[in-house]
Coordinates of N, CA and C in Angstrom, one line a residue:
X164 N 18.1 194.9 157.4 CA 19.5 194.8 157.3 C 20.2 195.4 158.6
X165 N 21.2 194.6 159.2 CA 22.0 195.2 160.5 C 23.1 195.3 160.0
X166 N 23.8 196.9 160.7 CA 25.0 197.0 160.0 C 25.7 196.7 161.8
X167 N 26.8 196.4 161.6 CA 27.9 196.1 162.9 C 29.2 197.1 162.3
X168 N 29.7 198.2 163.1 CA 31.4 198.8 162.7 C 32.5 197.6 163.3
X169 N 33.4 197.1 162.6 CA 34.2 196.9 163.2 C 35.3 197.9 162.8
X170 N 36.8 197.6 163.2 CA 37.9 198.6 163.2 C 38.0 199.1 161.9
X171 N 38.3 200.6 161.9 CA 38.9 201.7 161.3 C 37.8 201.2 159.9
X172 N 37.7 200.7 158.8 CA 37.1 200.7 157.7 C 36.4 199.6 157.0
X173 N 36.2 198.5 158.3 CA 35.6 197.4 158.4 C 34.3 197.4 158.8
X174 N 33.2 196.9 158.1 CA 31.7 197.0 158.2 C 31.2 195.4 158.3
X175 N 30.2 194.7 159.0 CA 29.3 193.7 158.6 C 28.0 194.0 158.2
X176 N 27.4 193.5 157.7 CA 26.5 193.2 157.3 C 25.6 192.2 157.3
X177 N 24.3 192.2 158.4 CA 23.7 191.1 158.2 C 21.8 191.0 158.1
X178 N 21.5 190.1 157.2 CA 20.1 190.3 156.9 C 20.0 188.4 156.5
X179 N 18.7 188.3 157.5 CA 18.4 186.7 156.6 C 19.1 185.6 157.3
X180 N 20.2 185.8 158.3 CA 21.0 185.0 158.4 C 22.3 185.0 157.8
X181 N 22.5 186.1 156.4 CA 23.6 185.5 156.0 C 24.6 187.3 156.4
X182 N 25.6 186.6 156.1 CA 26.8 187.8 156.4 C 27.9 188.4 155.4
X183 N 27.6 189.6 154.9 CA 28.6 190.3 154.2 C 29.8 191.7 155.1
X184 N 30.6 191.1 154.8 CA 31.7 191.6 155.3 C 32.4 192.6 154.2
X185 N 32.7 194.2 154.5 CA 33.0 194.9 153.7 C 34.4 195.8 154.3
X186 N 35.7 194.8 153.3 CA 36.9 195.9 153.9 C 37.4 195.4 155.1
X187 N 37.7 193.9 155.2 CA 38.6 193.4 156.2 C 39.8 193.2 156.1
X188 N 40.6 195.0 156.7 CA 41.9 195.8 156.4 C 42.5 194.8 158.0
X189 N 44.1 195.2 158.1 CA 45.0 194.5 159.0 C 44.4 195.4 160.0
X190 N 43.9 196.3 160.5 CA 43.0 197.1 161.5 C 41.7 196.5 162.2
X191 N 41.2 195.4 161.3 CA 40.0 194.7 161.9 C 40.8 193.7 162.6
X192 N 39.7 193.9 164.0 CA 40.3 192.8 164.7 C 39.1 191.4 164.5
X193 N 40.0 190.0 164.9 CA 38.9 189.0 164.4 C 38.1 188.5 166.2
X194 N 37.3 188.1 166.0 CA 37.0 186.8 164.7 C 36.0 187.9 163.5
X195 N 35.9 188.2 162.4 CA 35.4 188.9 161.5 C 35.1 188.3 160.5
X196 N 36.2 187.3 160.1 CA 35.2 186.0 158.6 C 34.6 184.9 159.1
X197 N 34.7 184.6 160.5 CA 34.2 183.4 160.8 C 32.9 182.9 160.5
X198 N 32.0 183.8 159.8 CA 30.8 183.4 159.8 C 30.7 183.9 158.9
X199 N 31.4 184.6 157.8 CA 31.1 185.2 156.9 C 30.3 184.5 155.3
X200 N 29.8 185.2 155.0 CA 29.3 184.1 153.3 C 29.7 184.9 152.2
X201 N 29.8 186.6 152.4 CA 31.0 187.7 151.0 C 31.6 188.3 152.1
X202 N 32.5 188.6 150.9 CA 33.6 189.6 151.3 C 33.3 191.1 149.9
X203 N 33.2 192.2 150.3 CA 33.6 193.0 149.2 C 34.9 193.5 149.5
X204 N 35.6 194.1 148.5 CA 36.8 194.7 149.2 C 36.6 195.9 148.1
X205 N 36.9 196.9 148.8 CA 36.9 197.9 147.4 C 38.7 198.6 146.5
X206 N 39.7 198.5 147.5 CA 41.0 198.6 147.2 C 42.0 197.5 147.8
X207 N 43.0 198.0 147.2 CA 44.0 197.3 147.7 C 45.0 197.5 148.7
X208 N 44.7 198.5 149.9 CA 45.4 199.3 150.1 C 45.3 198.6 151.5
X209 N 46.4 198.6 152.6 CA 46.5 196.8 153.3 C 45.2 197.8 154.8
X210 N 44.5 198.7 154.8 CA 43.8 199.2 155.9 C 42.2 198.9 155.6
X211 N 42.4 198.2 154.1 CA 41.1 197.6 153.9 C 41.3 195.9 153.0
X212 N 42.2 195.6 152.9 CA 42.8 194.1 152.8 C 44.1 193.8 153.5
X213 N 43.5 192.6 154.0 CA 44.5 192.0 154.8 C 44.7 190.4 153.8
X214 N 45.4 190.4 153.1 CA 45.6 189.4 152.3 C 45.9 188.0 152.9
X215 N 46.7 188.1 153.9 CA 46.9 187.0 154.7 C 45.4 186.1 155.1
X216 N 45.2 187.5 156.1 CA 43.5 186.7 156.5 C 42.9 186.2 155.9
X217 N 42.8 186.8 154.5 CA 41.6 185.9 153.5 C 41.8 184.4 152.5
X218 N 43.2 184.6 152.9 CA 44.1 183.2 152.5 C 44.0 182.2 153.4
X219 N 43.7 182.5 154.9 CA 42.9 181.4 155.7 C 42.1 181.3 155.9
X220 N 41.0 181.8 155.4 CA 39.7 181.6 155.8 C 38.9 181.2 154.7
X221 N 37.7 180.4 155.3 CA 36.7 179.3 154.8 C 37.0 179.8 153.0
X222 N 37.3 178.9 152.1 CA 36.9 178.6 150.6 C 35.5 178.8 150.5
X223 N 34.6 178.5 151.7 CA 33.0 178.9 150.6 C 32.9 180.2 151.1
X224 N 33.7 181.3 151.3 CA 33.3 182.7 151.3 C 33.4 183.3 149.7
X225 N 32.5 183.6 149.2 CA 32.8 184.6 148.0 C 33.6 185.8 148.5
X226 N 34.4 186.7 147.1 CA 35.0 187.8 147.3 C 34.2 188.4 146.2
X227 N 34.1 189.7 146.5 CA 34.0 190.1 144.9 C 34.8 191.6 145.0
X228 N 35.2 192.2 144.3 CA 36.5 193.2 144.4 C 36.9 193.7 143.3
X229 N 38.0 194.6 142.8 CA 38.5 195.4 141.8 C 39.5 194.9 141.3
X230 N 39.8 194.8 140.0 CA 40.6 193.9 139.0 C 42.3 193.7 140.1
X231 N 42.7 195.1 140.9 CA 43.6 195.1 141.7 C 43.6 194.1 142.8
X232 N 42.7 193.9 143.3 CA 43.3 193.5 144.3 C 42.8 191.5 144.0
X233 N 41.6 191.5 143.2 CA 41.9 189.6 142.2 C 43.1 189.6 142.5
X234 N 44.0 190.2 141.7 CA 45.5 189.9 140.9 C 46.2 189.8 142.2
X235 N 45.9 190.0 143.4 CA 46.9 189.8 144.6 C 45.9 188.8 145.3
X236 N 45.1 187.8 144.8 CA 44.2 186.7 145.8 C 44.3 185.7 145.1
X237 N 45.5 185.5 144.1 CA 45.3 184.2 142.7 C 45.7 182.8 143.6
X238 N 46.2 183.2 144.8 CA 45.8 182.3 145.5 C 45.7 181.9 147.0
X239 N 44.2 182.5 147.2 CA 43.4 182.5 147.7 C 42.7 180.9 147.7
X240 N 41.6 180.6 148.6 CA 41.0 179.4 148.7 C 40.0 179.4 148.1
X241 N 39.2 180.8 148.2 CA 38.1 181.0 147.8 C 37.9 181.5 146.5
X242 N 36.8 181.9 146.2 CA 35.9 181.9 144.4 C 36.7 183.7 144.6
X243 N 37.2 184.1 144.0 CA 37.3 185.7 143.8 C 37.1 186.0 142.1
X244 N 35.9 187.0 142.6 CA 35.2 187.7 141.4 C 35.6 189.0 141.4
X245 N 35.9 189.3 139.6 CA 36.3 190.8 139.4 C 35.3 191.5 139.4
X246 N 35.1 193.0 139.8 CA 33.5 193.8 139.0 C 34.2 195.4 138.7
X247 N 33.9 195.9 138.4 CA 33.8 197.3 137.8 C 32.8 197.8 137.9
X248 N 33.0 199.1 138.0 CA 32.1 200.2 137.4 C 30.5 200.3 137.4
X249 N 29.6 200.0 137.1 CA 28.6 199.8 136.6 C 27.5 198.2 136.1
X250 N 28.5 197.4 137.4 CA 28.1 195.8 137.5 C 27.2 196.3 138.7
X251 N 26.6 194.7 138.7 CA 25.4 194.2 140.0 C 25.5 193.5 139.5
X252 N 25.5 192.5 140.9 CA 25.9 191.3 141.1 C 24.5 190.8 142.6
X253 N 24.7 189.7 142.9 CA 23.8 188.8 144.2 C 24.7 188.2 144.9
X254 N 25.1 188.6 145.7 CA 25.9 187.6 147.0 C 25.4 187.6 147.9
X255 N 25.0 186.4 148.5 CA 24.7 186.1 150.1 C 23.3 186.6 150.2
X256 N 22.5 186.8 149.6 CA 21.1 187.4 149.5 C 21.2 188.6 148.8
X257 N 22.0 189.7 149.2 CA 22.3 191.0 148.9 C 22.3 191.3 147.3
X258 N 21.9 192.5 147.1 CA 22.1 193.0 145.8 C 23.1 194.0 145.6
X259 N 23.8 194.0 145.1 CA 25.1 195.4 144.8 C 25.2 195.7 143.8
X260 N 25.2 196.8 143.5 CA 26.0 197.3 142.5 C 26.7 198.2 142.8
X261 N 27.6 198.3 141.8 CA 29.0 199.5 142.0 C 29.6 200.2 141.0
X262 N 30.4 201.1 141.6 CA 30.0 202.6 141.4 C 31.8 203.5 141.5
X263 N 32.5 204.1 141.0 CA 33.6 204.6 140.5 C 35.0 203.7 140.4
X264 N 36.1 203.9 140.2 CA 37.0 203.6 139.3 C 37.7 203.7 140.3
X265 N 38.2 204.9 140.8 CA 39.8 205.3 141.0 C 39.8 205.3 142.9
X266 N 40.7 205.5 143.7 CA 41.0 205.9 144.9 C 41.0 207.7 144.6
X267 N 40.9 208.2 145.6 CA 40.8 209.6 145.6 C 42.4 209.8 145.9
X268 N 42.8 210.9 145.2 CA 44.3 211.0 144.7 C 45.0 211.5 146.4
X269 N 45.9 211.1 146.4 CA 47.3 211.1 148.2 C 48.2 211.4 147.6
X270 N 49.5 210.8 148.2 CA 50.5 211.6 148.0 C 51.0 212.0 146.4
X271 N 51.8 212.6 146.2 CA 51.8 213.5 144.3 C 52.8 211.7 144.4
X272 N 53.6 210.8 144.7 CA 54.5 210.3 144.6 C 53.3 208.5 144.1
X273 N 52.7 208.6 144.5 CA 52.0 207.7 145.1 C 51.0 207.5 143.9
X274 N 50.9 206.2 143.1 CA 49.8 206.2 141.8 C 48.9 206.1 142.6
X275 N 47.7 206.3 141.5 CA 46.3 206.2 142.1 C 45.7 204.7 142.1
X276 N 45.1 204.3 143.3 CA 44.8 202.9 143.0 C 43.3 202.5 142.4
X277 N 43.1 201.9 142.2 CA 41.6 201.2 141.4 C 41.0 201.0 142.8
X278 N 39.8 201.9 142.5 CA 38.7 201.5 143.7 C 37.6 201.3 143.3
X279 N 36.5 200.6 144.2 CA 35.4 200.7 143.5 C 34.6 200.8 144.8
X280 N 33.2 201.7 144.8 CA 32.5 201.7 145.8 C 30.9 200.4 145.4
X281 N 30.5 200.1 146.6 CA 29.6 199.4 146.5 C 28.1 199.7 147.2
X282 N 26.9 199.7 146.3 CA 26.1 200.2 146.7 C 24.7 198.7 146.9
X283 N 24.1 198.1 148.5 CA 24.0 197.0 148.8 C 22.6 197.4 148.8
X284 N 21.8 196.5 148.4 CA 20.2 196.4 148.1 C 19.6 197.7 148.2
X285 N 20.3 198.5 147.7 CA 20.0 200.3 147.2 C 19.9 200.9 148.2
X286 N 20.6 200.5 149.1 CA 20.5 201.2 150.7 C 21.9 201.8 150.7
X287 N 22.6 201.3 150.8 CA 23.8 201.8 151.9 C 24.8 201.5 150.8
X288 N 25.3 202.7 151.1 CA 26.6 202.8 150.0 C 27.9 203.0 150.6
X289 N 28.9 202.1 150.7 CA 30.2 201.9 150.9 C 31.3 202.8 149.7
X290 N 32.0 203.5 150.1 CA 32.9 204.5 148.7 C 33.9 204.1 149.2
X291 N 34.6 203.3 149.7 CA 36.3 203.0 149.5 C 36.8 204.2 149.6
X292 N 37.8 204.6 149.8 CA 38.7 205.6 150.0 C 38.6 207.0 148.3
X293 N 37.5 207.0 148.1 CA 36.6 208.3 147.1 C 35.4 208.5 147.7
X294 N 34.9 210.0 147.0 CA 33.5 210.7 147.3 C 33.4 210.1 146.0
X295 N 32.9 209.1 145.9 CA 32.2 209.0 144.4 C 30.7 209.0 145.0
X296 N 30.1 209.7 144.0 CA 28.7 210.5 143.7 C 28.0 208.9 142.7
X297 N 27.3 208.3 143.5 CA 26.3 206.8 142.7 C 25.4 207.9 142.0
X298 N 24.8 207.5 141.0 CA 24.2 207.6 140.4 C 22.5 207.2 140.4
X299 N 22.2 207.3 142.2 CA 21.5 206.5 142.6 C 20.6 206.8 143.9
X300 N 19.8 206.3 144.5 CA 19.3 207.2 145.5 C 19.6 206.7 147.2
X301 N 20.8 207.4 147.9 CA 21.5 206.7 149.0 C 20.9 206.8 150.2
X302 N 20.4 205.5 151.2 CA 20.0 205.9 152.2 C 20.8 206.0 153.2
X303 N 21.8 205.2 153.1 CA 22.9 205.0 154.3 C 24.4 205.5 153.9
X304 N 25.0 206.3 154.0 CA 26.4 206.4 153.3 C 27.3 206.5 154.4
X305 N 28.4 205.2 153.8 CA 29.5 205.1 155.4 C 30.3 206.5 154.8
X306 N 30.8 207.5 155.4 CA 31.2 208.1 154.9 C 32.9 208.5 155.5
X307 N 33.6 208.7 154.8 CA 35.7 208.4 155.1 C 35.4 210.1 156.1
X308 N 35.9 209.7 157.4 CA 36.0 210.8 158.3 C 37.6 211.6 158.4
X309 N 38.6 210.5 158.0 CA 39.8 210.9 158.4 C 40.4 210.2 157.4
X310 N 41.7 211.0 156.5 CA 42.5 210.2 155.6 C 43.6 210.9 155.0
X311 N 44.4 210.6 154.7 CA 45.9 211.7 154.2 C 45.3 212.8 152.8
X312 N 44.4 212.0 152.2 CA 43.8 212.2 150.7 C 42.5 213.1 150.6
X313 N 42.0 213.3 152.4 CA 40.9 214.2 153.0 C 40.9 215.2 153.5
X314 N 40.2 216.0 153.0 CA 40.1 217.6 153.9 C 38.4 217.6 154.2
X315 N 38.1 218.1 155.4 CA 36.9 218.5 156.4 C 35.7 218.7 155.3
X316 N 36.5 220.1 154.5 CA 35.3 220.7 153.5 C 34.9 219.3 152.8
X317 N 35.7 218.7 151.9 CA 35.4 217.7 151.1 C 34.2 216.9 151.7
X318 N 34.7 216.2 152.8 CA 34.0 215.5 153.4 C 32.6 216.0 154.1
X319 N 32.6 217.2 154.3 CA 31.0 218.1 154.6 C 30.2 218.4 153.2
X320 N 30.7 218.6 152.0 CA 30.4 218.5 150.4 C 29.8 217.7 150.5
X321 N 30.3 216.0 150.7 CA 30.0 215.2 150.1 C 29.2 214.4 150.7
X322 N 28.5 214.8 152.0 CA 27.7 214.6 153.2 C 26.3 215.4 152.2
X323 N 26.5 216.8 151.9 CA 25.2 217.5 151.4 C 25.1 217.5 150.2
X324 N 26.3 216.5 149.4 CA 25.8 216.1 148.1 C 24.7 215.3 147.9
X325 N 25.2 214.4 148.7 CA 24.1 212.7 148.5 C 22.9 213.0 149.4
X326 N 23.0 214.2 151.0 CA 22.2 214.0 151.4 C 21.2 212.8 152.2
X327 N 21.9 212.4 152.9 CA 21.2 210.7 153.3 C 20.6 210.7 154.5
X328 N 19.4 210.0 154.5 CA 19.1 209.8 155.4 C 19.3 209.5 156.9
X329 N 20.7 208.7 156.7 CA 21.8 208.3 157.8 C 23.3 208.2 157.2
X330 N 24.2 208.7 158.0 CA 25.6 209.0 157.6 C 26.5 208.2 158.9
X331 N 27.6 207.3 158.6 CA 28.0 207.0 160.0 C 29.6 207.0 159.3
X332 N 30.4 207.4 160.1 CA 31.7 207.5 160.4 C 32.2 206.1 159.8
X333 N 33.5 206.2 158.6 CA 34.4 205.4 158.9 C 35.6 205.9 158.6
X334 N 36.5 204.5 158.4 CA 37.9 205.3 157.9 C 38.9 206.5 159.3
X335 N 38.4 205.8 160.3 CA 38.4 206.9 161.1 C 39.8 206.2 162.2
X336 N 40.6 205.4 162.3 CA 41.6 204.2 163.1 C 42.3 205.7 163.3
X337 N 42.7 206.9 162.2 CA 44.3 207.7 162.4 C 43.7 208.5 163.2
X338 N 42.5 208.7 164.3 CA 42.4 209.6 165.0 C 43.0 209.0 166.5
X339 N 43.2 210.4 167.4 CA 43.4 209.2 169.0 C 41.8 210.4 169.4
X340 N 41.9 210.5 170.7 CA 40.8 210.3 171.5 C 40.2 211.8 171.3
X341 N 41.2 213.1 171.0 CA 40.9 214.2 170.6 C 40.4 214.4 169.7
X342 N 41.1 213.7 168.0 CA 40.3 213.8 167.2 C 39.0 213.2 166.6
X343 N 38.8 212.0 167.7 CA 37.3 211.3 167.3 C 36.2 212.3 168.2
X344 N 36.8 213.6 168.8 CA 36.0 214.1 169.4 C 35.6 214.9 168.6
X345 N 36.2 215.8 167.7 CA 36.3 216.7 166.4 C 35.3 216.1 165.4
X346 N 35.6 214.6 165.3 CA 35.0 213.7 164.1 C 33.5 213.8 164.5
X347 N 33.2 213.9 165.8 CA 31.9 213.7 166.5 C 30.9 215.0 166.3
X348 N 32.1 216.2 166.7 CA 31.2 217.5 166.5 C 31.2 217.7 165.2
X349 N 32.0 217.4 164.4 CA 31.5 217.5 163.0 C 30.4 216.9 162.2
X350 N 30.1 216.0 162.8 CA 29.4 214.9 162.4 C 27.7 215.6 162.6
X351 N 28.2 215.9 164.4 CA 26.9 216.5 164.7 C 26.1 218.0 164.1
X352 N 27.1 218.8 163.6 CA 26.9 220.1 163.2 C 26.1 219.7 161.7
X353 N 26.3 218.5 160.9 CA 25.7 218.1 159.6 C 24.0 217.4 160.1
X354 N 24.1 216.5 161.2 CA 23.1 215.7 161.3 C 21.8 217.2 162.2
X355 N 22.1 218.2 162.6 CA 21.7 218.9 163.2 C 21.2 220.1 162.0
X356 N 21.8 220.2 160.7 CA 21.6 220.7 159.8 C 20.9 220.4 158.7
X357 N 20.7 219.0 158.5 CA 20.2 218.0 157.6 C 19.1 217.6 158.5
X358 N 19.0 217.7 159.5 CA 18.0 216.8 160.2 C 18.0 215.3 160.0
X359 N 19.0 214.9 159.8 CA 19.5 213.3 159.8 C 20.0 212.7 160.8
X360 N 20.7 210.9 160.8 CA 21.2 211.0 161.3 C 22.7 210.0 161.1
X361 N 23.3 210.8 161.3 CA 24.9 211.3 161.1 C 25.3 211.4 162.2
X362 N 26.6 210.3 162.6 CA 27.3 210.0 163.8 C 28.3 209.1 163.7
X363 N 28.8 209.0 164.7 CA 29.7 207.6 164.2 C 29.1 206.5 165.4
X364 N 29.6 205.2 164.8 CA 28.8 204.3 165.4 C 30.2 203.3 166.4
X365 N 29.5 203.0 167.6 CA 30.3 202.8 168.6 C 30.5 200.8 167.8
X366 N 31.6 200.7 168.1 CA 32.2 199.5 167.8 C 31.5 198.0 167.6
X367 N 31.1 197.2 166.8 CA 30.4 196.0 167.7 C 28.9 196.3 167.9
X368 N 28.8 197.4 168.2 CA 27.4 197.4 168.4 C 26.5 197.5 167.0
X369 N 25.3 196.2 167.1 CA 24.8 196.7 165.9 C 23.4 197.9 165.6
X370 N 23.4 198.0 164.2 CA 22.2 198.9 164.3 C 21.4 198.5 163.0
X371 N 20.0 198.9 163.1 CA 19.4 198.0 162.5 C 18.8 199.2 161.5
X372 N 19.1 199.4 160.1 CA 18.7 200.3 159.3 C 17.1 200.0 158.8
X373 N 16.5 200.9 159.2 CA 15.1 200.6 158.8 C 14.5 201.4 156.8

């Protein structure tokens, strides 16, 4: 499986030929569905759906997503599947299953939204905007570097919770050039501690999880 970062909370995925695309927010730049065969989305929050985009693009892309954000794709071109909690499902070759409920709580004013993370042929686990803890054994965890709803500790917790093999930066667009340097030493100070490897991963470029 090869993973590609694109902007701030957008991931590809590809293995086989086919392509899953996870969390194409108004922050991804395209071309991003043009070749795509799923889409996951895990919330609805517009830095990981861009609603527009997926209203023009190809009808034979599957979605699969959280009861919230269906209810904002009813019309869409494409097949959009609801999942929760404790589904697996097959798209595009891929295996997923998924894994918590909620968004990790932000402002006191601001409800909490329906998230769901997704965990892809038992490798790599995507959490949407929560530390949700799978129930499962993680080799790759994208993990949220920067967010209104995040603090440092949390985010070093939840690095030596799961313990992964490989950890790579996302969620990371609200930094400028200082703080992706911060995101870097932090990054390094865990992968240097874990003996992992934990970094963030330079744009476009892909990398090939063994």
């Amino acid at each position: 499986m090869e993973l590609t970062k694109y902007g701030h909370a957008c991931v590809r995925l590809e293995k086989d030929g086919k392509v899953l695309i996870i969390d194409p927010g108004v922050f991804t730049e395209d071309p991003v569905l043009d070749d795509a065969d799923a889409v996951l989305i895990t919330h609805a929050h517009f830095d990981h759906l861009d609603t527009e985009r997926l209203k023009a693009a190809s009808p034979d892309i599957e979605v699969w997503t959280c009861a919230e954000v269906a209810a904002s794709l009813t019309d869409a071109p494409m097949r959009v599947q609801t999942v929760k909690h404790g589904d697996t499902f097959t798209t595009a070759g891929f295996t997923v299953s998924t894994h918590g409920e909620w968004h990790a709580a932000n402002h006191p004013d601001m409800p909490i939204a329906n998230n769901v993370g997704f965990l892809v042929d038992e490798e790599l686990f995507y959490p949407g905007d929560a530390l949700t803890v799978p129930e499962a054994r993680v080799g790759t965890l994208l993990v949220p570097t920067g967010a209104p709803w995040l603090k440092l500790s949390e985010m070093v917790e939840y690095l030596r919770t799961i313990r992964p093999a490989r950890a790579y930066s996302t969620h990371d667009a609200l930094y400028g050039e200082v703080g992706l340097t911060l995101v870097d030493n932090w990054l390094k100070m865990e992968a240097d501690r874990q003996n992992a490897d934990i970094r963030r991963l330079p744009l476009r470029s892909p990398t090939v999880l063994s």
